[in-house]
Coordinates of C-alpha atoms in Angstrom, one line a residue:
M720 CA 28.1 168.6 13.1
T721 CA 31.9 169.1 13.1
G722 CA 33.2 172.6 13.1
L723 CA 29.8 173.9 14.0
I724 CA 31.1 176.7 16.3
D725 CA 32.0 180.0 14.6
D726 CA 35.3 181.2 16.0
H727 CA 34.6 184.8 15.1
A728 CA 31.2 184.8 16.8
Q729 CA 29.3 185.6 13.6
H730 CA 26.4 183.6 15.1
Q731 CA 25.8 184.8 18.6
G732 CA 23.9 181.8 19.9
P733 CA 24.7 180.1 23.2
M734 CA 27.1 177.7 21.5
A735 CA 29.2 180.4 19.9
R736 CA 32.6 181.3 21.2
R737 CA 33.5 184.7 22.4
A738 CA 34.7 186.9 19.5
E739 CA 38.5 187.1 19.6
Q740 CA 38.5 189.9 17.0
T741 CA 36.1 192.8 17.2
H742 CA 35.7 195.7 14.9
S743 CA 35.1 199.5 14.7
W744 CA 31.5 200.5 14.8
W745 CA 31.6 201.8 11.2
R746 CA 32.9 198.5 9.9
V747 CA 30.1 196.6 11.7
M748 CA 27.7 199.2 10.3
C749 CA 28.6 197.9 6.8
L750 CA 27.6 194.4 8.0
T751 CA 24.2 195.6 9.0
G752 CA 24.1 197.7 5.9
L753 CA 24.0 194.6 3.8
D754 CA 20.4 194.3 4.9
Y755 CA 19.6 198.0 5.3
F756 CA 21.3 199.7 2.4
S757 CA 20.6 196.9 -0.1
T758 CA 16.8 197.7 0.1
L759 CA 17.7 200.6 -2.2
G760 CA 17.8 198.0 -4.9
Y761 CA 14.0 197.5 -4.8
Q762 CA 12.6 200.0 -2.3
P763 CA 12.1 202.9 -4.8
G764 CA 10.3 200.7 -7.3
I765 CA 8.1 199.2 -4.7
A766 CA 7.4 202.6 -3.2
A767 CA 6.4 204.1 -6.5
L768 CA 4.2 201.0 -7.3
A769 CA 2.5 201.3 -3.9
A770 CA 2.1 205.1 -3.5
G771 CA 2.4 206.4 -7.1
L772 CA 3.0 210.1 -7.5
I773 CA 2.6 210.6 -3.7
S774 CA 5.7 208.4 -3.1
P775 CA 8.2 211.3 -2.3
F776 CA 5.9 212.8 0.3
A777 CA 5.1 209.4 1.8
T778 CA 8.9 208.8 1.9
I779 CA 9.4 212.0 3.9
V780 CA 6.9 210.7 6.4
L781 CA 8.7 207.4 6.5
V782 CA 12.1 209.2 7.1
A783 CA 10.6 211.2 9.9
L784 CA 9.3 208.0 11.5
T785 CA 12.8 206.5 11.1
L786 CA 14.7 209.3 12.7
L787 CA 12.2 210.3 15.3
G788 CA 10.7 206.8 16.1
A789 CA 12.7 203.7 15.2
L790 CA 16.1 205.3 15.9
P791 CA 15.4 206.4 19.5
V792 CA 13.7 203.1 20.2
Y793 CA 16.7 201.0 19.1
R794 CA 19.2 203.3 20.7
R795 CA 17.5 202.4 24.0
V796 CA 17.4 198.7 23.0
A797 CA 21.2 198.9 22.5
K798 CA 21.6 200.2 26.0
E799 CA 19.4 197.6 27.7
S800 CA 20.0 194.5 25.6
F801 CA 23.7 194.8 24.7
R802 CA 24.5 191.1 24.4
G803 CA 23.1 190.8 20.9
S804 CA 19.7 189.5 21.9
G805 CA 17.8 192.5 20.7
S806 CA 14.3 193.6 21.7
I807 CA 13.0 190.1 22.0
A808 CA 15.2 189.5 25.0
M809 CA 13.7 192.6 26.7
L810 CA 10.2 191.3 26.2
E811 CA 11.2 187.8 27.4
R812 CA 12.3 189.3 30.7
L813 CA 9.0 191.1 31.1
L814 CA 6.8 188.0 30.6
P815 CA 7.6 185.0 32.8
W816 CA 6.3 181.4 32.6
W817 CA 4.7 180.0 29.5
A818 CA 3.2 183.4 28.4
G819 CA 6.7 184.7 27.9
K820 CA 7.8 181.7 26.0
L821 CA 4.8 181.7 23.7
F822 CA 5.2 185.4 23.1
V823 CA 8.8 184.9 22.1
L824 CA 7.8 182.1 19.7
V825 CA 5.3 184.4 18.0
L826 CA 8.0 187.1 17.7
L827 CA 10.4 184.5 16.4
G828 CA 7.8 183.7 13.7
F829 CA 7.8 187.3 12.6
A830 CA 11.6 187.5 12.8
A831 CA 11.8 184.4 10.7
T832 CA 9.5 186.0 8.2
D833 CA 11.6 189.1 8.1
F834 CA 14.9 187.2 7.6
M835 CA 13.7 184.5 5.3
I836 CA 11.9 186.9 3.0
T837 CA 15.1 189.0 3.1
I838 CA 17.0 186.1 1.7
T839 CA 14.5 185.2 -1.0
L840 CA 13.4 188.7 -2.0
S841 CA 17.0 189.9 -2.2
A842 CA 18.0 186.9 -4.3
A843 CA 15.0 187.5 -6.5
D844 CA 15.8 191.1 -7.0
A845 CA 19.4 190.3 -7.7
S846 CA 18.2 187.9 -10.4
A847 CA 15.9 190.6 -11.9
H848 CA 18.9 193.0 -12.2
A849 CA 21.0 190.2 -13.9
I850 CA 18.3 189.3 -16.4
A851 CA 17.4 193.0 -17.2
N852 CA 21.0 193.9 -18.0
P853 CA 21.4 194.5 -21.7
F854 CA 24.6 192.5 -21.8
A855 CA 22.9 189.5 -20.2
P856 CA 22.9 186.3 -22.4
A857 CA 19.6 185.5 -24.0
W858 CA 19.3 182.1 -22.2
L859 CA 18.8 184.0 -18.9
G860 CA 15.5 185.3 -20.1
G861 CA 12.6 183.8 -18.2
G862 CA 15.1 182.2 -15.7
Q863 CA 14.1 184.3 -12.7
V864 CA 13.2 181.3 -10.6
W865 CA 16.1 179.0 -11.3
L866 CA 18.6 181.9 -11.1
T867 CA 17.2 182.9 -7.7
L868 CA 17.4 179.3 -6.5
A869 CA 21.1 179.2 -7.7
L870 CA 21.9 182.3 -5.6
V871 CA 20.2 180.8 -2.5
T872 CA 22.1 177.6 -3.0
L873 CA 25.4 179.6 -3.3
L874 CA 24.5 181.4 -0.1
G875 CA 23.9 178.1 1.7
L876 CA 27.2 176.7 0.4
V877 CA 29.1 179.8 1.7
F878 CA 27.7 179.2 5.2
L879 CA 28.4 175.5 5.1
K880 CA 32.0 176.3 4.3
G881 CA 32.3 179.0 6.9
F882 CA 31.6 182.7 7.0
R883 CA 34.8 184.2 8.3
E884 CA 35.4 187.3 6.2
A885 CA 31.9 188.8 6.4
I886 CA 32.8 192.2 7.7
R887 CA 35.8 192.8 5.3
V888 CA 33.7 191.9 2.3
A889 CA 30.7 193.9 3.7
V890 CA 32.8 197.1 4.0
L891 CA 33.9 196.8 0.3
L892 CA 30.5 196.0 -1.0
V893 CA 28.7 198.7 0.9
A894 CA 31.3 201.4 0.1
V895 CA 31.2 200.7 -3.6
Y896 CA 27.4 200.4 -3.7
L897 CA 26.8 203.6 -1.8
L898 CA 29.4 205.4 -4.0
L899 CA 27.6 204.3 -7.1
N900 CA 24.3 205.4 -5.7
V901 CA 25.7 208.8 -4.9
V902 CA 26.8 209.1 -8.6
V903 CA 23.3 208.0 -9.8
A904 CA 21.6 210.4 -7.4
V905 CA 23.8 213.4 -8.3
V906 CA 23.4 212.8 -12.1
S907 CA 19.6 212.3 -11.7
I908 CA 19.2 215.4 -9.6
G909 CA 21.3 217.3 -12.1
H910 CA 19.1 216.1 -15.0
I911 CA 16.0 217.4 -13.0
F912 CA 17.6 220.8 -12.6
T913 CA 18.5 221.1 -16.2
N914 CA 15.0 219.8 -17.3
P915 CA 12.5 221.6 -14.9
I916 CA 9.7 220.5 -17.1
V917 CA 9.7 217.1 -15.4
V918 CA 9.0 218.8 -12.1
E919 CA 6.1 220.7 -13.7
D920 CA 4.7 217.6 -15.3
W921 CA 4.8 215.7 -12.0
W922 CA 3.4 218.6 -10.0
S923 CA 0.5 219.0 -12.5
A924 CA -0.3 215.3 -12.5
L925 CA -0.1 215.3 -8.7
F926 CA -2.6 218.1 -8.3
E927 CA -4.8 216.7 -11.0
S928 CA -5.1 213.5 -9.1
H929 CA -5.3 214.8 -5.6
G930 CA -6.6 218.4 -5.7
N931 CA -4.8 220.4 -3.0
P932 CA -1.8 220.3 -0.7
L933 CA -3.8 219.3 2.4
L934 CA -5.2 216.3 0.6
I935 CA -1.7 215.3 -0.7
A936 CA -0.4 215.5 2.9
G937 CA -3.3 213.5 4.2
V938 CA -2.8 210.8 1.5
A939 CA 0.9 210.7 2.2
L940 CA 0.2 210.0 5.9
I941 CA -2.2 207.3 5.0
V942 CA -0.1 205.5 2.4
F943 CA 3.4 205.7 4.0
P944 CA 3.0 202.3 5.7
K945 CA 3.3 200.8 2.2
L946 CA 6.9 202.0 2.2
A947 CA 7.8 200.2 5.4
L948 CA 10.5 198.2 3.7
G949 CA 12.7 201.2 4.2
L950 CA 12.7 200.5 8.0
S951 CA 14.5 197.2 7.8
G952 CA 17.9 196.8 9.4
F953 CA 17.4 198.1 12.9
E954 CA 17.0 194.7 14.6
T955 CA 20.1 193.5 12.8
G956 CA 21.9 196.5 14.1
V957 CA 21.5 195.5 17.7
A958 CA 22.0 191.8 17.0
V959 CA 25.6 192.4 15.9
M960 CA 26.6 194.4 19.1
P961 CA 29.1 191.8 20.3
Q962 CA 31.1 192.4 17.1
I963 CA 31.8 196.0 18.1
T964 CA 35.0 196.8 19.8
G965 CA 34.5 197.7 23.5
S966 CA 36.9 198.8 26.2
D967 CA 38.6 196.6 28.9
A968 CA 37.8 199.3 31.4
D969 CA 34.0 198.9 30.9
A970 CA 32.0 196.8 33.4
P971 CA 30.6 193.6 31.9
D972 CA 27.1 194.6 32.9
N973 CA 27.5 198.1 31.4
P974 CA 29.8 198.1 28.4
K975 CA 29.6 201.8 27.7
T976 CA 32.1 201.9 24.8
R977 CA 30.2 199.1 22.9
I978 CA 26.9 200.8 23.6
R979 CA 28.2 204.1 22.4
G980 CA 29.5 202.5 19.3
T981 CA 26.2 200.8 18.6
K982 CA 24.3 204.1 18.9
R983 CA 26.7 205.7 16.4
L984 CA 26.2 202.7 14.1
L985 CA 22.4 203.1 14.3
T986 CA 22.4 206.8 13.9
T987 CA 24.8 207.0 11.0
A988 CA 23.1 204.2 9.1
A989 CA 19.6 205.8 9.7
V990 CA 20.9 209.2 8.4
I991 CA 22.6 207.8 5.4
M992 CA 19.6 205.7 4.5
S993 CA 17.2 208.6 5.0
V994 CA 19.1 210.8 2.6
F995 CA 19.1 208.0 0.0
L996 CA 15.4 207.2 0.5
I997 CA 14.4 210.8 -0.1
T998 CA 16.6 211.4 -3.1
S999 CA 15.8 208.1 -4.7
S1000 CA 12.1 208.5 -4.2
F1001 CA 12.1 212.0 -5.8
T1002 CA 14.4 211.1 -8.7
T1003 CA 12.6 207.8 -9.7
T1004 CA 9.1 209.3 -9.4
L1005 CA 10.0 212.4 -11.5
L1006 CA 12.2 210.7 -14.1
I1007 CA 10.5 207.3 -14.6
P1008 CA 7.1 206.9 -16.2
Q1009 CA 4.6 205.3 -13.8
A1010 CA 3.8 202.6 -16.3
D1011 CA 7.4 201.4 -16.2
F1012 CA 7.1 200.5 -12.5
Q1013 CA 4.3 198.0 -13.2
P1014 CA 5.0 194.2 -13.1
G1015 CA 7.0 193.4 -16.3
G1016 CA 8.1 197.0 -16.7
P1017 CA 11.8 198.0 -17.1
A1018 CA 11.8 199.8 -13.7
N1019 CA 9.9 197.1 -11.7
G1020 CA 12.1 196.2 -8.8
R1021 CA 15.1 198.1 -10.2
A1022 CA 14.3 201.8 -10.4
L1023 CA 17.7 203.1 -9.6
A1024 CA 19.3 200.7 -12.0
Y1025 CA 16.9 202.0 -14.6
L1026 CA 18.3 205.5 -14.0
A1027 CA 21.9 204.3 -14.0
H1028 CA 21.4 202.8 -17.5
E1029 CA 19.3 205.7 -18.8
Y1030 CA 21.6 208.6 -17.8
L1031 CA 25.1 207.1 -17.3
G1032 CA 25.2 204.6 -20.1
E1033 CA 25.2 200.8 -20.4
A1034 CA 28.8 200.3 -19.2
F1035 CA 28.2 202.2 -15.9
G1036 CA 24.7 200.7 -15.6
T1037 CA 26.3 197.2 -15.9
V1038 CA 28.8 198.1 -13.1
Y1039 CA 25.8 199.3 -11.1
D1040 CA 23.9 196.1 -11.8
I1041 CA 26.9 193.9 -10.7
S1042 CA 27.3 195.9 -7.5
T1043 CA 23.6 195.7 -6.8
I1044 CA 23.5 191.9 -7.4
L1045 CA 26.4 191.4 -5.1
I1046 CA 25.0 193.5 -2.2
L1047 CA 21.6 192.0 -2.6
W1048 CA 23.0 188.5 -2.5
F1049 CA 25.2 189.4 0.5
A1050 CA 22.1 190.9 2.2
G1051 CA 20.8 187.3 2.3
A1052 CA 24.0 186.4 4.1
S1053 CA 23.2 189.1 6.7
A1054 CA 19.7 187.7 7.1
M1055 CA 21.1 184.1 7.4
A1056 CA 23.5 185.2 10.1
G1057 CA 20.5 186.8 11.9
L1058 CA 18.6 183.5 11.8
L1059 CA 21.6 181.6 13.0
N1060 CA 21.7 184.1 15.9
L1061 CA 18.1 183.9 16.9
V1062 CA 17.3 180.2 16.7
P1063 CA 20.2 178.8 18.8
R1064 CA 19.7 181.6 21.3
Y1065 CA 16.1 180.7 22.2
L1066 CA 14.6 177.4 20.9
P1067 CA 17.1 174.9 22.2
R1068 CA 17.2 176.7 25.5
Y1069 CA 13.4 176.4 25.7
G1070 CA 13.6 172.7 24.8
M1071 CA 11.6 173.6 21.7
A1072 CA 14.1 172.5 19.1
P1073 CA 16.4 169.4 18.8
Q1074 CA 19.9 169.7 20.1
W1075 CA 21.3 169.8 16.6
A1076 CA 19.5 173.2 16.2
R1077 CA 22.5 174.6 18.1
A1078 CA 24.7 173.8 15.2
V1079 CA 25.3 176.1 12.2
R1080 CA 25.4 173.7 9.3
P1081 CA 22.1 171.7 9.9
L1082 CA 20.3 175.0 10.4
V1083 CA 21.8 176.4 7.1
I1084 CA 20.4 173.4 5.3
V1085 CA 16.9 173.8 6.9
F1086 CA 16.8 177.5 6.1
S1087 CA 18.0 177.0 2.5
L1088 CA 15.3 174.4 1.9
I1089 CA 12.7 176.8 3.3
A1090 CA 14.1 179.6 1.0
F1091 CA 13.7 177.2 -2.0
L1092 CA 10.1 176.6 -1.1
I1093 CA 9.3 180.3 -0.7
T1094 CA 11.1 181.1 -4.0
I1095 CA 9.1 178.5 -5.9
V1096 CA 5.7 179.4 -4.3
F1097 CA 6.2 183.1 -5.2
R1098 CA 8.0 182.4 -8.4
A1099 CA 10.8 184.7 -7.4
D1100 CA 8.5 187.8 -7.6
V1101 CA 9.8 190.7 -5.7
D1102 CA 6.5 192.6 -5.4
A1103 CA 4.6 189.5 -4.2
Q1104 CA 7.0 189.1 -1.3
G1105 CA 7.1 192.8 -0.2
G1106 CA 4.0 192.5 2.0
A1107 CA 5.5 189.7 4.1
Y1108 CA 8.8 191.4 4.4
A1109 CA 7.2 194.7 5.6
T1110 CA 5.0 192.8 8.1
G1111 CA 8.0 191.1 9.7
V1112 CA 9.9 194.3 9.9
L1113 CA 7.1 196.3 11.4
V1114 CA 6.1 193.7 14.0
L1115 CA 9.7 193.6 15.2
I1116 CA 10.0 197.4 15.4
T1117 CA 6.6 197.6 17.1
S1118 CA 7.6 195.0 19.7
A1119 CA 10.8 196.9 20.3
S1120 CA 8.7 200.1 20.9
V1121 CA 6.5 198.3 23.4
A1122 CA 9.6 196.9 25.2
V1123 CA 11.3 200.3 25.6
M1124 CA 8.0 201.9 26.6
I1125 CA 7.5 199.4 29.4
S1126 CA 11.1 199.8 30.4
A1127 CA 10.7 203.5 30.8
W1128 CA 7.5 203.1 32.7
Q1129 CA 9.1 200.6 35.1
R1130 CA 11.9 203.1 35.8
R1131 CA 9.2 205.8 36.3
Q1132 CA 10.6 208.0 33.5
R1133 CA 7.5 209.8 32.7
P1134 CA 8.6 211.9 29.7
Q1135 CA 10.3 208.9 28.0
T1136 CA 7.2 206.8 28.7
I1137 CA 5.0 209.3 27.0
A1138 CA 7.4 209.7 24.0
F1139 CA 7.8 205.9 23.5
G1140 CA 4.1 205.4 24.0
A1141 CA 3.4 207.8 21.2
I1142 CA 6.0 206.1 19.0
T1143 CA 4.4 202.7 19.8
V1144 CA 1.0 204.0 18.8
V1145 CA 2.3 205.2 15.4
F1146 CA 4.0 201.8 14.8
I1147 CA 0.9 199.9 15.7
Y1148 CA -1.0 202.0 13.3
T1149 CA 1.6 201.4 10.6
T1150 CA 1.6 197.7 11.2
V1151 CA -2.2 197.4 11.2
V1152 CA -2.5 199.4 7.9
N1153 CA 0.2 197.3 6.3
V1154 CA -1.6 194.1 7.3
L1155 CA -5.0 195.4 6.1
E1156 CA -3.5 196.5 2.8
R1157 CA -1.4 193.4 2.2
P1158 CA -2.9 190.5 4.3
D1159 CA -0.6 188.1 2.5
G1160 CA 2.2 189.2 4.8
I1161 CA 0.4 188.2 8.0
R1162 CA -0.6 184.9 6.4
I1163 CA 3.0 184.1 5.6
A1164 CA 4.0 185.1 9.1
G1165 CA 1.2 183.0 10.4
L1166 CA 2.6 180.0 8.6
F1167 CA 6.0 180.6 10.1
I1168 CA 4.5 181.0 13.6
L1169 CA 2.4 177.9 13.2
G1170 CA 5.5 176.0 12.0
I1171 CA 7.7 177.2 14.9
V1172 CA 5.0 176.5 17.5
T1173 CA 4.3 173.0 16.1
V1174 CA 8.0 172.1 16.0
S1175 CA 8.4 173.6 19.5
V1176 CA 5.6 171.6 21.0
I1177 CA 6.7 168.3 19.4
S1178 CA 10.3 169.0 20.4
R1179 CA 9.4 169.9 24.0
I1180 CA 7.5 166.7 24.4
G1181 CA 10.2 164.6 22.6
R1182 CA 12.9 166.1 24.9
S1183 CA 10.9 165.6 28.1
F1184 CA 13.1 162.9 29.4
E1185 CA 16.4 164.7 28.8
L1186 CA 18.7 165.9 31.5
R1187 CA 18.1 169.7 31.6
A1188 CA 20.9 170.9 33.8
P1189 CA 24.2 171.8 32.0
T1190 CA 25.8 172.1 35.5
V1191 CA 25.0 171.0 39.0
T1192 CA 26.9 172.7 41.8
F1193 CA 26.9 171.5 45.5
D1194 CA 27.7 174.0 48.2
V1195 CA 30.1 173.1 51.0
D1196 CA 27.4 171.6 53.3
A1197 CA 25.7 169.5 50.6
A1198 CA 29.0 168.2 49.3
S1199 CA 30.0 167.3 52.9
F1200 CA 26.7 165.3 53.4
L1201 CA 27.4 163.3 50.2
R1202 CA 31.1 162.7 50.9
G1203 CA 30.4 161.7 54.4
D1204 CA 27.8 159.1 53.5
A1205 CA 29.8 157.8 50.6
K1206 CA 32.5 156.6 53.0
S1207 CA 30.0 153.9 54.1
G1208 CA 29.6 152.8 50.5
E1209 CA 26.1 153.9 49.9
L1210 CA 24.1 157.1 49.3
L1211 CA 20.4 156.9 50.4
I1212 CA 18.4 159.9 49.3
I1213 CA 14.8 160.6 50.2
A1214 CA 12.8 162.7 47.7
H1215 CA 10.7 165.1 49.8
E1216 CA 8.1 167.5 48.6
P1217 CA 8.0 170.2 51.2
H1218 CA 4.7 171.5 52.5
E1219 CA 4.5 173.3 55.9
G1220 CA 8.2 172.8 56.5
T1221 CA 7.6 171.9 60.2
D1222 CA 9.9 169.6 62.2
S1223 CA 7.1 167.0 62.5
E1224 CA 6.9 166.8 58.7
Y1225 CA 10.5 165.7 58.5
V1226 CA 10.1 163.2 61.3
K1227 CA 7.0 161.7 59.7
K1228 CA 8.6 161.5 56.3
D1229 CA 11.7 159.7 57.6
R1230 CA 9.6 157.3 59.7
D1231 CA 7.3 156.4 56.7
E1232 CA 10.1 155.9 54.3
R1233 CA 12.1 153.6 56.7
R1234 CA 8.9 151.6 57.3
F1235 CA 7.6 151.2 53.8
S1236 CA 10.8 151.2 51.9
K1237 CA 12.6 149.0 54.4
I1238 CA 15.4 151.4 55.0
P1239 CA 17.5 150.2 58.0
L1240 CA 17.1 152.3 61.2
K1241 CA 20.8 152.9 61.4
A1242 CA 21.3 153.8 57.8
R1243 CA 22.1 157.4 57.1
T1244 CA 19.8 159.3 54.7
I1245 CA 19.7 162.7 53.1
F1246 CA 16.5 164.6 52.2
L1247 CA 16.4 166.1 48.7
E1248 CA 13.8 168.9 48.1
V1249 CA 13.1 170.5 44.8
H1250 CA 11.5 173.9 45.3
P1251 CA 9.4 175.0 42.3
S1252 CA 10.4 177.8 40.0
D1253 CA 9.4 178.7 36.4
S1254 CA 8.3 175.4 34.9
S1255 CA 8.5 176.8 31.3
D1256 CA 12.3 177.0 31.6
F1257 CA 14.1 174.0 30.1
E1258 CA 17.9 174.4 30.8
E1259 CA 18.7 175.4 34.3
E1260 CA 22.0 175.8 36.2
L1261 CA 21.3 173.9 39.4
E1262 CA 22.8 175.0 42.8
V1263 CA 22.3 172.5 45.6
T1264 CA 22.5 173.9 49.1
G1265 CA 22.7 171.8 52.3
S1266 CA 21.2 172.6 55.7
I1267 CA 20.0 170.9 58.9
R1268 CA 16.3 170.7 59.5
A1269 CA 14.8 169.1 62.7
G1270 CA 18.1 167.2 63.0
Y1271 CA 17.9 165.8 59.5
R1272 CA 20.3 166.7 56.7
V1273 CA 18.5 168.4 53.8
M1274 CA 19.6 169.3 50.3
Q1275 CA 17.6 171.9 48.6
V1276 CA 17.5 173.1 44.9
R1277 CA 15.2 175.4 42.9
S1278 CA 13.9 174.2 39.6
G1279 CA 10.8 174.2 37.4
N1280 CA 11.1 170.4 36.6
V1281 CA 11.2 168.1 39.5
P1282 CA 11.9 164.6 38.0
N1283 CA 14.7 165.9 35.7
T1284 CA 16.3 167.8 38.5
I1285 CA 16.3 164.8 40.9
A1286 CA 17.9 162.7 38.1
A1287 CA 20.5 165.4 37.5
V1288 CA 21.4 165.7 41.2
L1289 CA 21.7 162.0 41.6
L1290 CA 24.1 161.7 38.6
A1291 CA 26.1 164.7 39.9
A1292 CA 26.3 163.1 43.4
R1293 CA 27.6 159.9 41.8
D1294 CA 30.2 161.7 39.9
L1295 CA 31.2 163.7 43.0
T1296 CA 31.6 160.7 45.3
G1297 CA 32.0 157.6 43.0
V1298 CA 29.1 155.9 44.8
V1299 CA 25.9 155.2 42.9
P1300 CA 23.0 156.6 44.9
T1301 CA 19.5 155.3 45.5
V1302 CA 16.5 157.7 45.7
Y1303 CA 13.3 156.8 47.6
C1304 CA 10.0 158.2 46.2
E1305 CA 6.3 157.9 46.7
W1306 CA 3.8 157.1 43.9
T1307 CA 1.8 160.2 42.8
E1308 CA -1.9 160.0 43.4
G1309 CA -4.3 160.6 40.6
N1310 CA -4.7 159.5 37.0
P1311 CA -1.3 158.7 35.3
I1312 CA -2.3 160.4 32.0
G1313 CA -3.4 163.5 33.9
N1314 CA -0.2 163.5 35.9
M1315 CA 1.8 163.3 32.7
F1316 CA 0.1 166.4 31.3
R1317 CA 0.8 168.1 34.6
Y1318 CA 4.4 167.2 34.2
L1319 CA 4.6 168.7 30.7
I1320 CA 3.0 172.0 31.8
T1321 CA 4.0 172.5 35.5
G1322 CA 7.1 170.3 35.8
V1323 CA 5.5 168.0 38.5
G1324 CA 3.3 164.9 38.2
E1325 CA 4.6 161.3 37.9
V1326 CA 7.8 162.0 39.6
A1327 CA 9.2 158.5 40.2
P1328 CA 8.6 157.0 36.8
V1329 CA 9.8 160.1 35.0
T1330 CA 12.9 160.3 37.1
R1331 CA 13.7 156.7 36.3
E1332 CA 13.2 157.3 32.6
V1333 CA 15.4 160.3 32.6
L1334 CA 18.1 158.3 34.3
R1335 CA 17.7 155.4 31.8
E1336 CA 18.1 157.8 28.9
A1337 CA 21.1 159.6 30.5
E1338 CA 23.0 156.5 31.7
K1339 CA 23.0 153.4 29.6
D1340 CA 25.2 151.4 31.9
I1341 CA 22.8 149.9 34.4
K1342 CA 25.6 149.4 37.0
R1343 CA 26.3 153.1 37.1
R1344 CA 22.7 154.2 36.9
P1345 CA 21.1 155.5 40.2
A1346 CA 18.3 153.3 41.5
V1347 CA 14.7 154.7 42.0
H1348 CA 12.8 153.0 44.8
V1349 CA 9.1 153.8 44.9
V1350 CA 6.3 152.7 47.2

């Protein structure tokens, strides 16, 4: 648990420190490019395997969707969710109470699928490149699983040690990798121009299989969802926004410079990737026999590496393999950073994860163990994990499309609403087709969702008796009430559930408490009222205000959890005055078990016993623990 906070804000959870050093948008683009650009290592091979000879046309459709769909969506996400929370935060704000929390948990399940499969799939493909290299030692043969596990282990060790130089390493890896891909693309295109027979052979085979151009176009529109891996990286692009250099002149609630830099990042990355997707799809489809893409074939999962060895020699091919292995392995680092950003940002704040889930190192161990399990179950097979990866990517992009469409609708921006609505429909179609074609992806995502929901429910119940207020602030009047009574050596606080709010209500409450709780008539008391808010919230910043009602002094606070809030206010009052307070409560009518379930869902129920238990957990010294008097 020591050293768990990343000084450079690599992990943008609530426990992260503010980034002291930020970077130019193009440097940060290289960090997101670890995930985005590294898909070139396996995307062309998976596309050819999924779409066959139609792959180039399906890729053009995918590129159109990237530039005309995903890019505009995430440019708007960057504008409206600029603190690194991404599209999930936009949807969280739209859905209050438990519905919003459950929806976020589901999206986190898909995000976990995306990032975890990125780690395992990238490591598996890096292993495939290492094993297939002609200079690889013979003992690597058949070692796909253990080599992948070794890469995942190395990734975990890097994060346990600290991940400080990510951007510097990312810039170097991405620059070298893209340069090598430019060389492969230029040489491959040159070979096609000097050997036009390959185009004629492909064209003949294409028409022989599909008949006419309209049918080819129709099939391309149908099969392009199978190529959805080429859309990865957008959510990561908005998650790293705090790393981009802003301007001191920008307002905190509208950092124009950082937003502008993020939009440049997203646009530049999308254009670069689109060019590489089209060129790699055409060159690999035309120059590599379809049989070589099949499982066990020399181009399976490494189509561009196949071309590098074939047309540039084994030496260049080996350099290309090394570059590909490094960027694929580091893509797992990008995904790990994404997980370490999402989990601390949401689950502990919801009370749906243990407190240690705020720390980097314990989470790294948990994620590494999950990656081990996925690798073993799928036997480090790149193709077998592609469906789950695409499902996670598409669900996140679809949810982002829904978020920006709703945002435009709420702002009454009719043209934008229509445009984003159309984009949303296309992404919903793409997601549904992908799920129907490869249902294993939704099954894996379902397991992640089930795991997250199960852990969240158990954690929320287990943390029911925790103090949930990081801070308690008293206004001038409330602090004056407490300090004034503390001079007499006692603080007597009456817990009051407000109803009509009439003067007679306060008079009756004071009379009953003094009678049944034996409070002396001359003793000074203060009413404490907890006005209900969203009970699904866990951590709340409490602001206590004081006022005079019917001649009685009243402290009011808004919270979704009554007992925990009373306990937090009592402890804060003790710390403010040095006097241990006593609170007077009434027993709650009804079945105790039913009241306990009411407390878990609505934040009310057995107020007195739960308040006492929260105090017992928070303060072990009985002499300093506020007393709970109940009749």
